[in-house]
Short mmCIF file of C-alpha atoms in Angstrom, two decimals:
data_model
loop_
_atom_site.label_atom_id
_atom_site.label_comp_id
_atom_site.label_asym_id
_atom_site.label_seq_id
_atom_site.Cartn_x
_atom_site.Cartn_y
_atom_site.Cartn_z
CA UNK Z 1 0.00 0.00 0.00
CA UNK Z 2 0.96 3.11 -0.75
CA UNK Z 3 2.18 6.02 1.60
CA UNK Z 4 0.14 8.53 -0.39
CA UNK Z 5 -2.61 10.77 0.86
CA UNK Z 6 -4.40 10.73 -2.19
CA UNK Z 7 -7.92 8.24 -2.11
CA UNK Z 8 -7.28 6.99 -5.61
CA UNK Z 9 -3.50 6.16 -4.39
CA UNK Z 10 -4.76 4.93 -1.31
CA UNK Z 11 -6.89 2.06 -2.81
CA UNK Z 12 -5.15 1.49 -5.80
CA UNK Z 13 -7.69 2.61 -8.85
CA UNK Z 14 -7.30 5.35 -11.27
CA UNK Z 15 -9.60 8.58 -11.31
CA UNK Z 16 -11.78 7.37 -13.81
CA UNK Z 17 -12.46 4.29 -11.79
CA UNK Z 18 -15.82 2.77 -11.54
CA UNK Z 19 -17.91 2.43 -8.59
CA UNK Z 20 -17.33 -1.27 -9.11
CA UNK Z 21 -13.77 -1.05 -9.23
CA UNK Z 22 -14.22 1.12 -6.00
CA UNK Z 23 -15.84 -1.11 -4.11
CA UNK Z 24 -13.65 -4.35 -5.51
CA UNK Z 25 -10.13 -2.53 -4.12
CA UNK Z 26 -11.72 -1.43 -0.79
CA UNK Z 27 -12.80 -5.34 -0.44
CA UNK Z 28 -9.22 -6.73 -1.03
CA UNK Z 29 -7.55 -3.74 1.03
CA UNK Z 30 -10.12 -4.49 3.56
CA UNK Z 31 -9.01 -7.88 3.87
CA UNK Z 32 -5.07 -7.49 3.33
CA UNK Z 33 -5.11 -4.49 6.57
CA UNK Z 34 -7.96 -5.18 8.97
CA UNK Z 35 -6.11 -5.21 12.42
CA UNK Z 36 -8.31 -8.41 12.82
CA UNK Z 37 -6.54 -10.16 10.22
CA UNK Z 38 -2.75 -8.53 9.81
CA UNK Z 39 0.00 -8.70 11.25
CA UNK Z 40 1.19 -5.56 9.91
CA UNK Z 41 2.30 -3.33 12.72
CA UNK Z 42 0.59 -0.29 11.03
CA UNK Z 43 -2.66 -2.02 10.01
CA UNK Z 44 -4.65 -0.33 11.99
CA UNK Z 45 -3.68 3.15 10.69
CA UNK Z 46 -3.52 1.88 6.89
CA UNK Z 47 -7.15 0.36 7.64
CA UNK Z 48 -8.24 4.07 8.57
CA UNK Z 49 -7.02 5.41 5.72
CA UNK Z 50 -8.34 2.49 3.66
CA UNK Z 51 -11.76 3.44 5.14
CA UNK Z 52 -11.78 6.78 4.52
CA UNK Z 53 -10.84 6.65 0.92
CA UNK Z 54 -13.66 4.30 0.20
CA UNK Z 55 -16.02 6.36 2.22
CA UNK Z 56 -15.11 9.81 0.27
CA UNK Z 57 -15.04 7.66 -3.47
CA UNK Z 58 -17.88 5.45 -3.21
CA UNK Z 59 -20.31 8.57 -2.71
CA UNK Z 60 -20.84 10.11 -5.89
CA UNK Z 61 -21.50 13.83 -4.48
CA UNK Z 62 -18.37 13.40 -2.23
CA UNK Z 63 -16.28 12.42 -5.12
CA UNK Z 64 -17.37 14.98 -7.70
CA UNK Z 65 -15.80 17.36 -4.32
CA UNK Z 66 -13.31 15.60 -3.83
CA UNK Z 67 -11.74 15.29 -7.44
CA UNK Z 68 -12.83 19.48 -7.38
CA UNK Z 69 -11.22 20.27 -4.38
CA UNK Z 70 -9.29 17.81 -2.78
CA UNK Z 71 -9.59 16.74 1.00
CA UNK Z 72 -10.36 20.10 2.28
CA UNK Z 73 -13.88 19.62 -0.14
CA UNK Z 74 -14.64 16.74 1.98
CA UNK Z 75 -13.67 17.02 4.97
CA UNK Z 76 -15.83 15.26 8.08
CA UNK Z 77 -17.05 13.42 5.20
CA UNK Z 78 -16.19 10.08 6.61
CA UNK Z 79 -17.39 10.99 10.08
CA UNK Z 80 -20.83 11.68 8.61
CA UNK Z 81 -21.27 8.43 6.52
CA UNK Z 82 -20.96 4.95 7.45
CA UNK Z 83 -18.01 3.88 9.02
CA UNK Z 84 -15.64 1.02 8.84
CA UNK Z 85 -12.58 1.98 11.43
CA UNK Z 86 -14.35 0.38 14.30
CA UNK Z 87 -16.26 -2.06 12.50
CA UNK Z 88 -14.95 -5.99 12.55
CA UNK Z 89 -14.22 -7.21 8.86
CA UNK Z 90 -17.11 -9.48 8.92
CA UNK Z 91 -19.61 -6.26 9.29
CA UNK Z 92 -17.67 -4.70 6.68
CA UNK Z 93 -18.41 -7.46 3.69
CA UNK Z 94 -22.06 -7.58 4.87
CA UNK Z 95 -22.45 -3.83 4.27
CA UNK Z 96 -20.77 -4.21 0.85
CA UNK Z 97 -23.27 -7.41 -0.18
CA UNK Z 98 -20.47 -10.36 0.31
CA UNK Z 99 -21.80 -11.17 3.57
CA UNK Z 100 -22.68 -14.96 2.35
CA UNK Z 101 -19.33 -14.76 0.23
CA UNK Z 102 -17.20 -13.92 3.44
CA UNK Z 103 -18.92 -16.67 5.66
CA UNK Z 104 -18.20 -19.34 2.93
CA UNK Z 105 -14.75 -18.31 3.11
CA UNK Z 106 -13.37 -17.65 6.58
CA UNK Z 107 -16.36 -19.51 8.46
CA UNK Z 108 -17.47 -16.30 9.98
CA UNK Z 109 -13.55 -15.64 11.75
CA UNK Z 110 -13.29 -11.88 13.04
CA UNK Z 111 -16.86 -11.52 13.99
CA UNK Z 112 -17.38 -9.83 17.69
CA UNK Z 113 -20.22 -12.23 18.30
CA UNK Z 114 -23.85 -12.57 18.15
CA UNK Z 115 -26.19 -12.17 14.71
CA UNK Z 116 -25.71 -8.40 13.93
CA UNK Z 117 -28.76 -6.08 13.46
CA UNK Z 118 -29.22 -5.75 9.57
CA UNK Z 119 -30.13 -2.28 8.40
CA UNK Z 120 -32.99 -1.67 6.18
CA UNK Z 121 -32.30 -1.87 2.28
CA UNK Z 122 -30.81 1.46 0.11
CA UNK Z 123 -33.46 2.41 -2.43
CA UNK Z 124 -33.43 4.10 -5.79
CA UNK Z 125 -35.10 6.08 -8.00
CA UNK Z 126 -34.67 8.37 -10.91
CA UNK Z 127 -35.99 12.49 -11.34
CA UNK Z 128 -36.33 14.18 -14.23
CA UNK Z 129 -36.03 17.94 -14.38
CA UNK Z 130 -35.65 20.59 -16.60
CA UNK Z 131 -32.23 22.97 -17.53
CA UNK Z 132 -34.21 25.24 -15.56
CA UNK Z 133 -34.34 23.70 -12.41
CA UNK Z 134 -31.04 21.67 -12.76
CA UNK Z 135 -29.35 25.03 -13.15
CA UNK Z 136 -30.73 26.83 -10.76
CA UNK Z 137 -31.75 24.17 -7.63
CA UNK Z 138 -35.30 23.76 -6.40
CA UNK Z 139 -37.39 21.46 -4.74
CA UNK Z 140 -39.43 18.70 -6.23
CA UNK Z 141 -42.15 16.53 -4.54
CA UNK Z 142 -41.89 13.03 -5.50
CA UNK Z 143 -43.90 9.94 -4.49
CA UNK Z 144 -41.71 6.71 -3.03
CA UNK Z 145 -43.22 3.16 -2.46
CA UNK Z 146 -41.48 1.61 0.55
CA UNK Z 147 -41.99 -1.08 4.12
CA UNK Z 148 -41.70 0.59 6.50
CA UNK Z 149 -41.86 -0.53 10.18
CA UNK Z 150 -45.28 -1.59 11.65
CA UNK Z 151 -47.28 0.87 14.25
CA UNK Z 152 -49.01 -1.59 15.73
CA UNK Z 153 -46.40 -3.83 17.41
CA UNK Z 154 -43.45 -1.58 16.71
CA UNK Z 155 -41.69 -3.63 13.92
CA UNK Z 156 -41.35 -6.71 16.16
CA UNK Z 157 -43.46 -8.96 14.00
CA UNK Z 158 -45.16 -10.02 16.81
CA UNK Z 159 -48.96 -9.61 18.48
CA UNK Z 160 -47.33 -9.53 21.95
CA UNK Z 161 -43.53 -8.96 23.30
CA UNK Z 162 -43.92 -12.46 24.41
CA UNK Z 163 -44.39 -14.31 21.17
CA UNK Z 164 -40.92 -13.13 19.89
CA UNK Z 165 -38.29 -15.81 20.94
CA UNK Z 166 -35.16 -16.69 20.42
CA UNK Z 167 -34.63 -18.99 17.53
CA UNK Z 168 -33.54 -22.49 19.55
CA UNK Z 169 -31.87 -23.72 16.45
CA UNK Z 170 -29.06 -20.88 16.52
CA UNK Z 171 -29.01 -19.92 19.69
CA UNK Z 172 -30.14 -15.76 18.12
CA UNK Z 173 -27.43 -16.03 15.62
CA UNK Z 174 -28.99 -16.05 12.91
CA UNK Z 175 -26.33 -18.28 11.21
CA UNK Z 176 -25.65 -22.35 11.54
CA UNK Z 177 -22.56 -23.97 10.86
CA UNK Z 178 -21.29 -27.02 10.14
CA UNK Z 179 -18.08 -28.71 9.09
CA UNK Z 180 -17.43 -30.07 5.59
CA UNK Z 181 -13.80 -31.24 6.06
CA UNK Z 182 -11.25 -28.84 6.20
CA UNK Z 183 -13.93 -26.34 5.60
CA UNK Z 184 -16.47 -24.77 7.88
CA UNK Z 185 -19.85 -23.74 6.28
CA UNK Z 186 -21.90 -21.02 7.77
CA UNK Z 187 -25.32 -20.61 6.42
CA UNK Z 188 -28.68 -19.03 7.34
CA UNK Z 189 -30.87 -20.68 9.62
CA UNK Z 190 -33.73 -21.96 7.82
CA UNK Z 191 -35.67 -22.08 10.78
CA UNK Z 192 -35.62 -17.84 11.46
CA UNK Z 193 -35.33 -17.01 8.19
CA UNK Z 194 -31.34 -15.07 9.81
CA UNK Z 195 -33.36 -13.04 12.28
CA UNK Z 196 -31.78 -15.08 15.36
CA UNK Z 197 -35.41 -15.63 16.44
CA UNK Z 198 -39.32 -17.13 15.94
CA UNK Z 199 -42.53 -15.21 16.36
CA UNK Z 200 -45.35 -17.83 17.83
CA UNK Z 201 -48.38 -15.39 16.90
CA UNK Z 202 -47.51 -12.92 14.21
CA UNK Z 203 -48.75 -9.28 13.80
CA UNK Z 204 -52.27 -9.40 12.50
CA UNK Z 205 -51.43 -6.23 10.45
CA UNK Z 206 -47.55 -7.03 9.05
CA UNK Z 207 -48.76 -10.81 9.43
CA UNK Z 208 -45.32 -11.00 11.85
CA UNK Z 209 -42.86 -9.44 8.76
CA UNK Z 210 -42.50 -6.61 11.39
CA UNK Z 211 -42.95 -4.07 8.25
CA UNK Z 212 -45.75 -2.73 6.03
CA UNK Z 213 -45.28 -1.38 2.39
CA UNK Z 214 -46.98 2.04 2.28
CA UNK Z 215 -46.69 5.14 -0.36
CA UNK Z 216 -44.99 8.38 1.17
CA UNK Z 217 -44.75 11.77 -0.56
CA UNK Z 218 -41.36 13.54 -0.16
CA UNK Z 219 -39.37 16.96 -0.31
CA UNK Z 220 -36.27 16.48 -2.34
CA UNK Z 221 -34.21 19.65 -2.16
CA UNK Z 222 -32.26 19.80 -5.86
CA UNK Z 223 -28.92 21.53 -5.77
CA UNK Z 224 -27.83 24.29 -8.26
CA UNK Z 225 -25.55 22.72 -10.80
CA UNK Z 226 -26.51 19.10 -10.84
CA UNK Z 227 -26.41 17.79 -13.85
CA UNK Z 228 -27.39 13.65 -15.07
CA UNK Z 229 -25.39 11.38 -13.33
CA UNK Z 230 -25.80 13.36 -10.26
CA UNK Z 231 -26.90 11.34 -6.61
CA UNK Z 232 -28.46 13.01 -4.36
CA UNK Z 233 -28.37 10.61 -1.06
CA UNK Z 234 -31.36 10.69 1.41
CA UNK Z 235 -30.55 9.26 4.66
CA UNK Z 236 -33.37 7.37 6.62
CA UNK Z 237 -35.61 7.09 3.47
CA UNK Z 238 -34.83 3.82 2.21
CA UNK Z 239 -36.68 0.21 3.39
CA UNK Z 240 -37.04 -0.10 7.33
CA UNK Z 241 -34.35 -2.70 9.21
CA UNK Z 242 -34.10 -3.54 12.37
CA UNK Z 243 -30.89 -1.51 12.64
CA UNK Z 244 -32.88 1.57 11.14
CA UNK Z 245 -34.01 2.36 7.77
CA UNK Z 246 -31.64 2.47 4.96
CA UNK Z 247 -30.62 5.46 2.35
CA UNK Z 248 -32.52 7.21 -0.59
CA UNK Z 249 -30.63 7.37 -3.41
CA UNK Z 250 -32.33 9.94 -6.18
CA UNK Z 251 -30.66 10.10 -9.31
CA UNK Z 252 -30.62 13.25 -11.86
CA UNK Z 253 -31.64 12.77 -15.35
CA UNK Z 254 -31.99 16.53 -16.99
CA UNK Z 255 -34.22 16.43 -20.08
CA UNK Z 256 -33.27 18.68 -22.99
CA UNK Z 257 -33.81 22.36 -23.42
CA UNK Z 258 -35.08 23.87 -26.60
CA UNK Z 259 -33.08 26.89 -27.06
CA UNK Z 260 -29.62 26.13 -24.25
CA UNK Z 261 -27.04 23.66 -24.80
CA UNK Z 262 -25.12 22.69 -22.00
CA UNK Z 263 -21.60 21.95 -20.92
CA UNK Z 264 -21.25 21.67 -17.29
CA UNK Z 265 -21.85 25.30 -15.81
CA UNK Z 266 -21.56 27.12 -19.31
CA UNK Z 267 -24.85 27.35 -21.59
CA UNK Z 268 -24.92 27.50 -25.14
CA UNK Z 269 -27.39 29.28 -27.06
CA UNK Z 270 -27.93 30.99 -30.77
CA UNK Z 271 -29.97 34.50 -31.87
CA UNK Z 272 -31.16 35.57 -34.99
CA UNK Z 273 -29.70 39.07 -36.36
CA UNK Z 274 -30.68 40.76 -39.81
CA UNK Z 275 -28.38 41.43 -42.19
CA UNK Z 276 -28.21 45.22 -41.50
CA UNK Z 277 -27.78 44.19 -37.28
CA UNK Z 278 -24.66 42.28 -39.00
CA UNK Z 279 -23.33 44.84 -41.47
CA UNK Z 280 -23.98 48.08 -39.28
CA UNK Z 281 -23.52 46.64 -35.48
CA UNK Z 282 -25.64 47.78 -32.57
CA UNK Z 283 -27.38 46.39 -29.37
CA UNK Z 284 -29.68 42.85 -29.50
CA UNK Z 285 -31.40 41.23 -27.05
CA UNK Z 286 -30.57 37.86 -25.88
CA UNK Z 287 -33.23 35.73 -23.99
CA UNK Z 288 -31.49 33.90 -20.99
CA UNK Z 289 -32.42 30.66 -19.17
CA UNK Z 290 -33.38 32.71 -16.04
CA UNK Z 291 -37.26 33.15 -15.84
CA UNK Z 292 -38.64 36.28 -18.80
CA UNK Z 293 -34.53 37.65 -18.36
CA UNK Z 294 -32.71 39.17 -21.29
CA UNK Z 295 -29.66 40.49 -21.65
CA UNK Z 296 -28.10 43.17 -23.78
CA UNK Z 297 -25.54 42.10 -26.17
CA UNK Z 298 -23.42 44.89 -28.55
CA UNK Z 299 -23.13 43.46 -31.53
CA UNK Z 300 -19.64 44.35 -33.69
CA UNK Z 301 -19.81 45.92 -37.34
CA UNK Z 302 -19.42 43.38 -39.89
CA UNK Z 303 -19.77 40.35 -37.58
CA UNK Z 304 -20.56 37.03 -39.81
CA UNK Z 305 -23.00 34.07 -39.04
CA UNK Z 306 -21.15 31.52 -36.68
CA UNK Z 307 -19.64 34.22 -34.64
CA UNK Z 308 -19.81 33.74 -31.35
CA UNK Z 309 -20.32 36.44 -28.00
CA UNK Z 310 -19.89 35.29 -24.62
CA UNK Z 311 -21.97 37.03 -21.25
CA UNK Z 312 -20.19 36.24 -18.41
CA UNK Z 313 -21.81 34.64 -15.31
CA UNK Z 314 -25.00 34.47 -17.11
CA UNK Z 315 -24.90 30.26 -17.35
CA UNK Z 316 -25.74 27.73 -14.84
CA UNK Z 317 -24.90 27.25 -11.55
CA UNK Z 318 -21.48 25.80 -10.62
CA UNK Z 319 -22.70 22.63 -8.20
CA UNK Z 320 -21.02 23.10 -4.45
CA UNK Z 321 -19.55 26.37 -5.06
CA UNK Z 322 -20.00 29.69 -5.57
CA UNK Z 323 -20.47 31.50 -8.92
CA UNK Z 324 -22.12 30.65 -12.14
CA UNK Z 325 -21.01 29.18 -15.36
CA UNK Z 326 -20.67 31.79 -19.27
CA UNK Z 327 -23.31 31.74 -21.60
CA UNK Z 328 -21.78 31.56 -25.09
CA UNK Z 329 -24.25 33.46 -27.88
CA UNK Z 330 -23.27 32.34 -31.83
CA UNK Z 331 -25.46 34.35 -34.08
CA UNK Z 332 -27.17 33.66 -37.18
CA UNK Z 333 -27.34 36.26 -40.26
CA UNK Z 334 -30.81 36.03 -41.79
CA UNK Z 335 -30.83 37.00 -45.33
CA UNK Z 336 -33.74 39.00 -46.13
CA UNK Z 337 -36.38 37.71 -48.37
CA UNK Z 338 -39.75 38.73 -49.94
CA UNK Z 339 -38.43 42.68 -51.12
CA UNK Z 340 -40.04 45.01 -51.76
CA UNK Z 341 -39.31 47.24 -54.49
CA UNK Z 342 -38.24 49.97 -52.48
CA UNK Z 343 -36.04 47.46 -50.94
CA UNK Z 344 -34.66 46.02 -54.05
CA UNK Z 345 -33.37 49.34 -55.21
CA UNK Z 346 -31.86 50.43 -52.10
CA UNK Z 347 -29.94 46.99 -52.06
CA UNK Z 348 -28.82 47.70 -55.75
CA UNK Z 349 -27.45 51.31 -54.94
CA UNK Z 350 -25.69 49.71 -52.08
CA UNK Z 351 -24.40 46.82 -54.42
CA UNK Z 352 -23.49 49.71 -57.29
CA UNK Z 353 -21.22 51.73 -54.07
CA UNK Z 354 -19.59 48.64 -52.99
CA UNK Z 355 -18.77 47.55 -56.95
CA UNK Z 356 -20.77 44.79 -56.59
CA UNK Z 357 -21.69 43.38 -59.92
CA UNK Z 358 -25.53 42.22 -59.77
CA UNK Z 359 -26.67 40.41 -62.60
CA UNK Z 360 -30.37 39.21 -62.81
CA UNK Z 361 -30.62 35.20 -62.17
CA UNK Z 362 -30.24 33.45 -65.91
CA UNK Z 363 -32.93 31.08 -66.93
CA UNK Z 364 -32.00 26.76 -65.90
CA UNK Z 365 -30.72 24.85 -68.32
CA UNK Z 366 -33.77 23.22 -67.25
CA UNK Z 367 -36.27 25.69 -67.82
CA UNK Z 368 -34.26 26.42 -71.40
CA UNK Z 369 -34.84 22.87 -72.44
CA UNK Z 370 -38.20 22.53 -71.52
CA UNK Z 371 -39.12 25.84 -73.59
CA UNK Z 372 -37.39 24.12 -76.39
CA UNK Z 373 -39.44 21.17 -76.01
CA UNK Z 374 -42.73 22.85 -75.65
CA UNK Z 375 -41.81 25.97 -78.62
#
């Protein structure tokens, strides 16, 4: 392991690493420095730092600071999240969804004791906004289909305190072993279903699940500057456990705009100017993504179609920092059409002053054959 402060250093990936290859490193760290496990006089401190690195990368708001700002972006971040420095290796692989994998393995070694109190499953769920509001932040109300813990008997499962017991085939483990020559199997007891006990007479609401699935309406508060991708982690909103609920995790999607392009905090945008606007210069207006907003542009003499202005501070949001993004303006020369023939002479004086040789348009060979064919 490296000496390095730096996460990606830390646990070995590069800075385009997937959340996969994240949480694959972190497992195989996890197991090399665990002071349960290594004999490594400095485990302990290299396990810390281990932690830490997985807690700031494996968040997908804390990384985006992270790789912005560095440690100071993120710091207490660790402290805030979930944890691994005090937790046994065994509670670490069951957080991370190897839990069977590890018991298979190592027979359960490391563990502190006792079936551990599983916390309630993450869920997930996509929102769609506009440029609007993913530029600028706001709040949306969404609607979120989840079990959560029983009010009548309190997510025990059971009708009365007393009908909740202690499963007698693993002692409130919740796990059963047994050995398969050099090997020792741990499984889940079939007989508790891994909750370490049995409920005599069930719940007549949950029906002794100790959870009901009901439909709650929620506040999600958007951040300026998120863009698709984006996370936006909820904590306490996810599927009731009997450790506590687990974690909302909403993920941006930001639809398309009409009239704005855009490129993290910088908009894109194009305006229409006449051909005297183009030739002469002078002031246009250009409509922003901020609500009925425009903004005065001065337009140079002579400018061509494809030029582009920029307005500074006039695009989106930057997301956990202060300040807002350019909005570049290219513009678009529209050749007149339709003249008058007021028009038609002033453009042929003007054509006459410049030297401009305008010819009227010659007949198609098309049109010339088909005369020829008709006489």
């Amino acid at each position: 392991m490296t000496d390095s402060d730096d996460y990606y250093e830390i646990l070995g990936v590069s800075r385009d690493a997937s959340e996969e290859e994240i949480k694959k490193a972190f497992k195989q760290r996890a197991l090399d420095y665990h002071p349960d496990r290594s004999d490594d006089s400095e485990a302990e401190e290299k396990f810390k730092k281990i932690s830490e690195a997985y807690e700031v990368l494996s968040d997908a708001e804390q990384r985006a600071r992270y790789d912005r700002f560095g440690k100071e972006g993120v710091q207490g971040a660790a402290a805030r999240g979930r944890s691994y420095r005090s937790a046994d290796i065994g509670d670490i692989f069951e957080e991370m969804g190897f839990g069977d994998l590890f018991s298979q393995f190592f027979g359960g070694a490391g563990r502190r004791g006792g079936r551990r109190s599983r916390r309630g499953s993450d869920l997930r769920m996509r929102l769609d906004l506009d440029l609007v509001e993913a530029a600028f932040g706001c709040q949306k109300e969404v609607e979120l289909r989840k079990r959560e813990e029983c009010d009548v008997c309190g997510g025990s499962g059971a009708k009365d305190s007393a009908d909740k017991k202690t499963c007698p085939d693993c002692e409130g483990r919740g796990k059963v072993s047994a050995s398969r020559g050099f090997f020792t199997l741990t499984e889940t007891c079939s007989r508790c279903k891994g909750r370490g006990h049995v409920i005599t007479d069930p719940c007549d609401k949950c029906n002794g699940a100790g959870r009901i699935r009901r439909t709650k309406t929620l506040e999600v508060d958007v951040p300026a500057g998120v863009e698709t991708g984006h996370r936006i982690r909820i904590d306490g909103e996810g599927e009731a456990g009997e450790a506590g609920p687990g974690s909302l995790y909403v993920e941006i999607n930001v639809n398309s705009h009409p009239r704005f392009k855009r490129d993290g905090a910088d908009l894109y945008t194009q305006i229409p100017i006449s051909f005297v606007q183009a030739a002469l210069g002078g002031v246009v207006e250009v409509p922003l993504l901020d609500e009925d907003e425009v903004e005065e542009l001065e337009i140079d003499q002579g400018t061509q179609t494809g030029e582009v202005f920029v307005i500074n501070g006039r695009g989106a949001h930057h997301l956990n920092r202060r300040g807002r993004g350019d909005l570049h303006v290219q513009v678009k020369v529209i050749t007149p059409t339709n003249l008058s023939e007021e028009e038609k002479e002033v453009f042929e004086e003007l054509a006459e002053l410049r030297g401009e040789e305008v010819q009227p348009r010659d007949r198609s060979i098309f049109e010339k054959v088909r005369d020829a064919f008709v006489g």
